[in-house]
PDB file of C-alpha atoms and ligand atoms in Angstrom:
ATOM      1  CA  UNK A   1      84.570  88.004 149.341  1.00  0.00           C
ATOM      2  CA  UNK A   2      82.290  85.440 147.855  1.00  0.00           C
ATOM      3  CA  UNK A   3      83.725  82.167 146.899  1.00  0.00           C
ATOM      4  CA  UNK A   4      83.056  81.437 143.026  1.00  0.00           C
ATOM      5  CA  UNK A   5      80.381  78.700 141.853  1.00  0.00           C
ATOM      6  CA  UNK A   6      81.403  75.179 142.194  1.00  0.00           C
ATOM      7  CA  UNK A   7      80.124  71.917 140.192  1.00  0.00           C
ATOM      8  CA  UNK A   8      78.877  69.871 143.186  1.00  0.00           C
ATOM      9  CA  UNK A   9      77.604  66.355 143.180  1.00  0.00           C
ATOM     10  CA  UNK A  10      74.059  65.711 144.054  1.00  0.00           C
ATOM     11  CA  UNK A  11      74.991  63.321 146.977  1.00  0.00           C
ATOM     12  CA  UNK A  12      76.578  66.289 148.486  1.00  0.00           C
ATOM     13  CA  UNK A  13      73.771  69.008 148.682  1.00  0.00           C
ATOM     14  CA  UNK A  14      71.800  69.806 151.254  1.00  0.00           C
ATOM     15  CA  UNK A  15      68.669  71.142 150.296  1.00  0.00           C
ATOM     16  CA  UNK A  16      64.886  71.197 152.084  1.00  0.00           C
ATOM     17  CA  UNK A  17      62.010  72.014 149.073  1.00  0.00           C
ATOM     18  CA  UNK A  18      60.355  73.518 150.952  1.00  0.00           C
ATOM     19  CA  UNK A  19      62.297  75.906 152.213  1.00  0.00           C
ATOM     20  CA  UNK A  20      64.809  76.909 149.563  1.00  0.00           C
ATOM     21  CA  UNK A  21      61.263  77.014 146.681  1.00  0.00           C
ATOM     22  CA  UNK A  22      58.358  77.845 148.854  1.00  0.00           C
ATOM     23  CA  UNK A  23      60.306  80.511 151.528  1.00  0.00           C
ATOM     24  CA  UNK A  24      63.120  81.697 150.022  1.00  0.00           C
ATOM     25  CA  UNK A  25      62.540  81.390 146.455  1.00  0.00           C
ATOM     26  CA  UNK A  26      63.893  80.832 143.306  1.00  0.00           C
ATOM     27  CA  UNK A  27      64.800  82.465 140.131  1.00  0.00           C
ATOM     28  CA  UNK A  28      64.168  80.639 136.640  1.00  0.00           C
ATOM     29  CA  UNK A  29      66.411  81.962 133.823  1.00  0.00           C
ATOM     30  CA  UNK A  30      66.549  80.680 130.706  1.00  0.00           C
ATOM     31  CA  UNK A  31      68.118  82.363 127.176  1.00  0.00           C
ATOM     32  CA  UNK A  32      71.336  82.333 125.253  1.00  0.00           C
ATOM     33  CA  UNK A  33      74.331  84.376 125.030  1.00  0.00           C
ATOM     34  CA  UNK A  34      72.422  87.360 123.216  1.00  0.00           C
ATOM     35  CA  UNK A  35      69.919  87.883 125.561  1.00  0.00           C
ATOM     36  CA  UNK A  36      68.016  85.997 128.656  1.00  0.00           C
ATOM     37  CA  UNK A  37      65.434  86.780 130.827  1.00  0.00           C
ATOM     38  CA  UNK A  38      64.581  85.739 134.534  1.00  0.00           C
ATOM     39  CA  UNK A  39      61.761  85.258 136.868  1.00  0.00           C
ATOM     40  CA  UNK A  40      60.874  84.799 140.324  1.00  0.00           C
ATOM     41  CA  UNK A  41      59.242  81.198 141.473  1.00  0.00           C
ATOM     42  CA  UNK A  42      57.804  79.781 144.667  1.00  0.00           C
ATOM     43  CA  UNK A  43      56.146  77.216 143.066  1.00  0.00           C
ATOM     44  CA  UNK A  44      57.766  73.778 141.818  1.00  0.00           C
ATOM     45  CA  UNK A  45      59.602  70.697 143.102  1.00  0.00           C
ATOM     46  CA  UNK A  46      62.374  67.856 143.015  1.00  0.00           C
ATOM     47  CA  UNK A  47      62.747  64.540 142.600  1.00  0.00           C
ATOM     48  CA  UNK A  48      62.894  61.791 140.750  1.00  0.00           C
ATOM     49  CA  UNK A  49      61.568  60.511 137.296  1.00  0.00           C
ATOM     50  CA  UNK A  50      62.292  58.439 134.351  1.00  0.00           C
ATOM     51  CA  UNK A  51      65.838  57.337 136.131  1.00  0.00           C
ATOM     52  CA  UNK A  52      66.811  60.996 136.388  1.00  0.00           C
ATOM     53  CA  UNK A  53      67.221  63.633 139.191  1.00  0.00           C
ATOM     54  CA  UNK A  54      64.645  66.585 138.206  1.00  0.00           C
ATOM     55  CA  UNK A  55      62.777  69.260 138.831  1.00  0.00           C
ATOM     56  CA  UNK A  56      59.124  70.289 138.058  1.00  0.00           C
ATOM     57  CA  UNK A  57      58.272  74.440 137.668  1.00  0.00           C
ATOM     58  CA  UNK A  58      55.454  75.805 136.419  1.00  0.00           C
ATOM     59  CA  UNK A  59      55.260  79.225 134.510  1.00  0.00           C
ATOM     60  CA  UNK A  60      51.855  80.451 133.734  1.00  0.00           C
ATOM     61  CA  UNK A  61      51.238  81.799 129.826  1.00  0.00           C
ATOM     62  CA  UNK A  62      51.821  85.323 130.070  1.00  0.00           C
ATOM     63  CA  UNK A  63      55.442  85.206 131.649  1.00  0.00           C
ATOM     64  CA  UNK A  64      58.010  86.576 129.325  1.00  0.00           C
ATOM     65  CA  UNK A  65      60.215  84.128 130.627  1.00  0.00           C
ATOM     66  CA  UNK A  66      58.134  81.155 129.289  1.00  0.00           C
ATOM     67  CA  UNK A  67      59.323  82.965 125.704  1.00  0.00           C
ATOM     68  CA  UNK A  68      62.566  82.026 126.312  1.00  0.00           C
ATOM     69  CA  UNK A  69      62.234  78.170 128.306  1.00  0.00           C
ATOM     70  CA  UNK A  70      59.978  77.461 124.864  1.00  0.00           C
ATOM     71  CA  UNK A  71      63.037  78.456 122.766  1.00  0.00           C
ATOM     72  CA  UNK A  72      65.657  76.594 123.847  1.00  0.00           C
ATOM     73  CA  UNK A  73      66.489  73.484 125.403  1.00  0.00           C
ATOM     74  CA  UNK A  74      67.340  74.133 128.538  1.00  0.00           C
ATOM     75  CA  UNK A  75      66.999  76.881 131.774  1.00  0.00           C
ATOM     76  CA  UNK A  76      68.639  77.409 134.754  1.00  0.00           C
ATOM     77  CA  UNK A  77      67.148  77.428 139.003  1.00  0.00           C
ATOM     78  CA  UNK A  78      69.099  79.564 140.847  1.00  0.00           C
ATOM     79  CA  UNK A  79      68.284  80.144 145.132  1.00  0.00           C
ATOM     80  CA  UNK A  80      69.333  81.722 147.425  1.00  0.00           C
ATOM     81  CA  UNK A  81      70.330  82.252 150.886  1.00  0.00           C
ATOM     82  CA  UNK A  82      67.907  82.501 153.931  1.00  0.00           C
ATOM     83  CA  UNK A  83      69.436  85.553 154.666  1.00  0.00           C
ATOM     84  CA  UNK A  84      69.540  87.175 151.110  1.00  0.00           C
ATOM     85  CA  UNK A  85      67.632  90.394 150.570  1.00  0.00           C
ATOM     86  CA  UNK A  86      63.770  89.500 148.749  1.00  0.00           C
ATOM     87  CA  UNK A  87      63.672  93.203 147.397  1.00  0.00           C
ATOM     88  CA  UNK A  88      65.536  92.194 143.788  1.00  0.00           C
ATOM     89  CA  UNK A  89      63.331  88.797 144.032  1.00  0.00           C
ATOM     90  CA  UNK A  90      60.491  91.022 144.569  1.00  0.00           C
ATOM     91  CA  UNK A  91      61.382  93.312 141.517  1.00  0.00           C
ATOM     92  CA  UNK A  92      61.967  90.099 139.225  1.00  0.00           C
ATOM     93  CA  UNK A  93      58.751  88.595 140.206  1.00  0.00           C
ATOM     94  CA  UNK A  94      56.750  91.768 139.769  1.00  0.00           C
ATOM     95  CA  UNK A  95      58.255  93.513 136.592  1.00  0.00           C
ATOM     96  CA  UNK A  96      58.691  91.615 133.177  1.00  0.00           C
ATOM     97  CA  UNK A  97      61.521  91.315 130.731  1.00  0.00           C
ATOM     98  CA  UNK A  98      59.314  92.785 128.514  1.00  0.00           C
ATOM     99  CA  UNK A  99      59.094  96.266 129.772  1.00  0.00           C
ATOM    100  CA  UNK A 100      63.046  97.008 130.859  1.00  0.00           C
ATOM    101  CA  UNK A 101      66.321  95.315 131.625  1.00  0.00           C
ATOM    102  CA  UNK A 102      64.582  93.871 135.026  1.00  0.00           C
ATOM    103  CA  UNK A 103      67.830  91.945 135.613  1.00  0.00           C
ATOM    104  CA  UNK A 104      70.718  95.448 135.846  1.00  0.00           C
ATOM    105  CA  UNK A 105      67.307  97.306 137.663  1.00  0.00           C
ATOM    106  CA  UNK A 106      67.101  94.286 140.272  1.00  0.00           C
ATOM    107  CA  UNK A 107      70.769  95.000 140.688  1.00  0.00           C
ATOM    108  CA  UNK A 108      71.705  91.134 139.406  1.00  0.00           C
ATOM    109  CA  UNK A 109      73.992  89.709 137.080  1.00  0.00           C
ATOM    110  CA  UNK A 110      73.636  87.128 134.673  1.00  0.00           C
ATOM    111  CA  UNK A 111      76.585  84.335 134.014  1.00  0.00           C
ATOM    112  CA  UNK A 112      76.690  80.973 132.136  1.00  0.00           C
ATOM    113  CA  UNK A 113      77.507  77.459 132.539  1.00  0.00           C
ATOM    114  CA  UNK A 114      77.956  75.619 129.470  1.00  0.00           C
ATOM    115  CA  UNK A 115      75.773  78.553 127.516  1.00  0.00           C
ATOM    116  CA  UNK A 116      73.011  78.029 130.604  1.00  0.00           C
ATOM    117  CA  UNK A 117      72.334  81.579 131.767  1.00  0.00           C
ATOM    118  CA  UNK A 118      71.824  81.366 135.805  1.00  0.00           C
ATOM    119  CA  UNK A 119      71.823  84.962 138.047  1.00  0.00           C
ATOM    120  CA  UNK A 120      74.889  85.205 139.562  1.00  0.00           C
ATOM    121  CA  UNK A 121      73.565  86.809 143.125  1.00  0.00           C
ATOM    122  CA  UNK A 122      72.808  82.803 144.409  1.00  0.00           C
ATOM    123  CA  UNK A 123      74.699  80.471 146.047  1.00  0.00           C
ATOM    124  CA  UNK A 124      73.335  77.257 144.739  1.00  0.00           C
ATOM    125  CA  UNK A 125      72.323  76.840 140.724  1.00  0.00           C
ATOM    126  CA  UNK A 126      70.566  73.517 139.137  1.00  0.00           C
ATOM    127  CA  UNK A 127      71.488  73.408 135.286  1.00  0.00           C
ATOM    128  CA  UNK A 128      68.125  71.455 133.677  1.00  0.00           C
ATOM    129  CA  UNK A 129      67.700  70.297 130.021  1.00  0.00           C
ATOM    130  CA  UNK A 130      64.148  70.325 129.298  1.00  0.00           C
ATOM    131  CA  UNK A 131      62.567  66.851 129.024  1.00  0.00           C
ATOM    132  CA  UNK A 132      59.112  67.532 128.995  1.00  0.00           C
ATOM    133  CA  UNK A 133      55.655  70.543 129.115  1.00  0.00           C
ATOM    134  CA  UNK A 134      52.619  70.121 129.717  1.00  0.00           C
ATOM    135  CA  UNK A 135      50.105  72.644 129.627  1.00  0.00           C
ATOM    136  CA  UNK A 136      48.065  72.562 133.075  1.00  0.00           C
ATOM    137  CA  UNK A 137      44.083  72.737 132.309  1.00  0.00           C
ATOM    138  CA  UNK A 138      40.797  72.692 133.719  1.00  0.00           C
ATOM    139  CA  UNK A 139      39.771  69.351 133.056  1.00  0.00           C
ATOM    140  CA  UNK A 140      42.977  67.747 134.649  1.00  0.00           C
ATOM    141  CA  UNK A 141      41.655  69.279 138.556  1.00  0.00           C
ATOM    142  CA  UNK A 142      40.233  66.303 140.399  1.00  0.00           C
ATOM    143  CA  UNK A 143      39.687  69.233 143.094  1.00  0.00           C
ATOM    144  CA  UNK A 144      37.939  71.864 141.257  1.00  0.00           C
ATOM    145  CA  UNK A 145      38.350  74.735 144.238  1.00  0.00           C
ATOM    146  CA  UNK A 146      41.878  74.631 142.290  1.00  0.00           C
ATOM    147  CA  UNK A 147      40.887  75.886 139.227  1.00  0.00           C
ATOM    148  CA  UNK A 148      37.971  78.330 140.588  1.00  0.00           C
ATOM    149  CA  UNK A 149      41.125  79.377 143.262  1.00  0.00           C
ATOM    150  CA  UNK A 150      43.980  80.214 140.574  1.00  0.00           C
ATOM    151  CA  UNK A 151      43.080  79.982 136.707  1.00  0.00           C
ATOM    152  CA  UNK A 152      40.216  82.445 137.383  1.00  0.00           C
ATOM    153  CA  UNK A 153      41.689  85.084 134.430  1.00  0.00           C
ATOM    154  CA  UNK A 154      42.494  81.636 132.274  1.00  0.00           C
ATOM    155  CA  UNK A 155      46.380  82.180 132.806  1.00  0.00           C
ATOM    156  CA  UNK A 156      47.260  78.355 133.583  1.00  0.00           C
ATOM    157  CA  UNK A 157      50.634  77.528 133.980  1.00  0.00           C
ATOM    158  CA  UNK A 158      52.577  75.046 131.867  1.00  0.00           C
ATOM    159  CA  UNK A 159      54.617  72.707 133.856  1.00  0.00           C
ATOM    160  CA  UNK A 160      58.319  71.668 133.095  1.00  0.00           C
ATOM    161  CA  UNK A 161      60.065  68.807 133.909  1.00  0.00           C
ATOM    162  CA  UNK A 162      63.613  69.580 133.574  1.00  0.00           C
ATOM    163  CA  UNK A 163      66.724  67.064 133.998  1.00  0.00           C
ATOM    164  CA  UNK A 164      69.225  68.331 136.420  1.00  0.00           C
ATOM    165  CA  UNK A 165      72.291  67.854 134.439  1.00  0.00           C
ATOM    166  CA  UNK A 166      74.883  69.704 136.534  1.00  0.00           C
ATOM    167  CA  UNK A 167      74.476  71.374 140.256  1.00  0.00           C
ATOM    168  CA  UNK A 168      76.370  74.487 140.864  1.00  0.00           C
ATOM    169  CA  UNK A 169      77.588  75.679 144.900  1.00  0.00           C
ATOM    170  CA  UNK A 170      79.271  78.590 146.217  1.00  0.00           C
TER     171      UNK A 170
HETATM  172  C1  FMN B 201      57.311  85.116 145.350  1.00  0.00           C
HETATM  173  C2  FMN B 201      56.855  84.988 143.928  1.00  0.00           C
HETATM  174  C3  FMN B 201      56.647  83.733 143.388  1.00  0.00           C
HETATM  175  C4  FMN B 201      56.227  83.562 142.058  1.00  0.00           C
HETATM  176  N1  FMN B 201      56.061  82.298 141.559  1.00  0.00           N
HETATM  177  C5  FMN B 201      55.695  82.138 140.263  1.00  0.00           C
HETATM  178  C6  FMN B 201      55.582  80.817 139.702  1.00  0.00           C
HETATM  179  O1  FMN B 201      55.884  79.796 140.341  1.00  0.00           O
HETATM  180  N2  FMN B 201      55.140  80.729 138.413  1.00  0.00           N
HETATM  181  C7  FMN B 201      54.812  81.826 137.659  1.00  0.00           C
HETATM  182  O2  FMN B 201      54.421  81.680 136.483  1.00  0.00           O
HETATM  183  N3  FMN B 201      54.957  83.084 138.155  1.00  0.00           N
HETATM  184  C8  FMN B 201      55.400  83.258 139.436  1.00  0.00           C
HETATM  185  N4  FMN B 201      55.565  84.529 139.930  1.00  0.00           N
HETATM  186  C9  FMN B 201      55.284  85.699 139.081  1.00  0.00           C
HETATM  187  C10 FMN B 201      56.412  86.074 138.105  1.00  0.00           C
HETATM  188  O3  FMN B 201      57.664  86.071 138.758  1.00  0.00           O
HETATM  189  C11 FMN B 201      56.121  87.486 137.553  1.00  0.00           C
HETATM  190  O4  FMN B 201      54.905  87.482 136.826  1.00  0.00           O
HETATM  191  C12 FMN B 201      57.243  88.072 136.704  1.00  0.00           C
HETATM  192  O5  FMN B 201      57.055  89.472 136.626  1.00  0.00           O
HETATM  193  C13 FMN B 201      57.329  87.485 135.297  1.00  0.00           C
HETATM  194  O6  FMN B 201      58.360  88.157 134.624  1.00  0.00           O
HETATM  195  P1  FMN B 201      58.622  88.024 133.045  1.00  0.00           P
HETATM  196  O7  FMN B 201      57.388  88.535 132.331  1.00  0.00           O
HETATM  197  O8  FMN B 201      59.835  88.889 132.816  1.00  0.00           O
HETATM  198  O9  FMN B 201      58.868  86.581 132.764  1.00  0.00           O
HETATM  199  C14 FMN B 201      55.992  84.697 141.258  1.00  0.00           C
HETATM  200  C15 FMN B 201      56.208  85.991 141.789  1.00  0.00           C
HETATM  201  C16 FMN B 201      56.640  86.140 143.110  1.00  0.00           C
HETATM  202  C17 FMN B 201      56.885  87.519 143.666  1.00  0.00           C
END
């Protein structure tokens, strides 16, 4: 049986960036009650800014889940074990929101925290409050292979520093 989600405190976790974001992945999830949508990530970070504990994630234009981060104030990271199956992450990072209920067809569930919709299928969740975006573009690339390498079709991501405001363990 799995053990229910747990507010943890950050001096507590254990947690390798890039590992959990860059190998095993994340979903970002963001919505309200009514309806929210996910996506797969391997792309982002942690740390520390402006006296908080945050992270940084970067959704390109055309994500349906960008829809839903610009509506509301805050969004949800959920990850995953090492040994958890990639097929549903897969399936969330391929198909959008927009075409089907990706979420029931990925066989996940969504739950909230404080309204904060996370996917239920993890075992560790960061609740963020949006602090800041900023819209990636070409002029910012001090390296311009960057640009030339992944903004080819003009899709540039937006970058969003969120405030982790609670952390959430199994
Ligand atoms: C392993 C993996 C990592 C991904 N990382 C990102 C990412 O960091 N940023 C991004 O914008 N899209 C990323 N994607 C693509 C989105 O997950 C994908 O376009 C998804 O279908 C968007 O769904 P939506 O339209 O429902 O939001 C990734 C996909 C995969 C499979």
């Amino acid at each position: 049986m799995q053990h229910s989600f747990q507010p943890i405190d950050t001096e507590l976790l254990e947690f390798n960036p890039f590992t959990k974001i860059g190998k095993d992945w994340m979903l970002i999830t963001a919505g309200d009650e009514k309806k929210a949508n996910t996506m797969t990530a391997s792309w982002g970070g942690v740390g520390v800014l402006w006296g908080k504990n945050v992270v940084y994630i970067f959704v390109r234009e055309s994500r349906y889940t960008k829809e839903f981060i610009d509506n509301g104030d805050s969004f949800s990271l959920t990850f995953f074990d090492k040994n958890f199956s990639k097929s549903g992450l897969k399936y969330l990072g391929a198909v959008s929101g927009r075409d089907e209920d990706k979420i029931k067809n990925a066989n996940m569930s969504v739950d909230y925290y404080d309204d904060v919709p996370y996917i239920d299928e993890g075992n560790v969740v960061f609740i963020c409050k949006k602090l800041s975006e900023t819209k990636i573009e070409k002029e910012q690339f001090i390296d311009s292979d960057i640009d030339e390498k992944w903004y080819k079709d003009g899709n540039y991501h937006t970058m969003y520093v969120g405030e982790i405001t609670q952390i959430l363990a199994r």
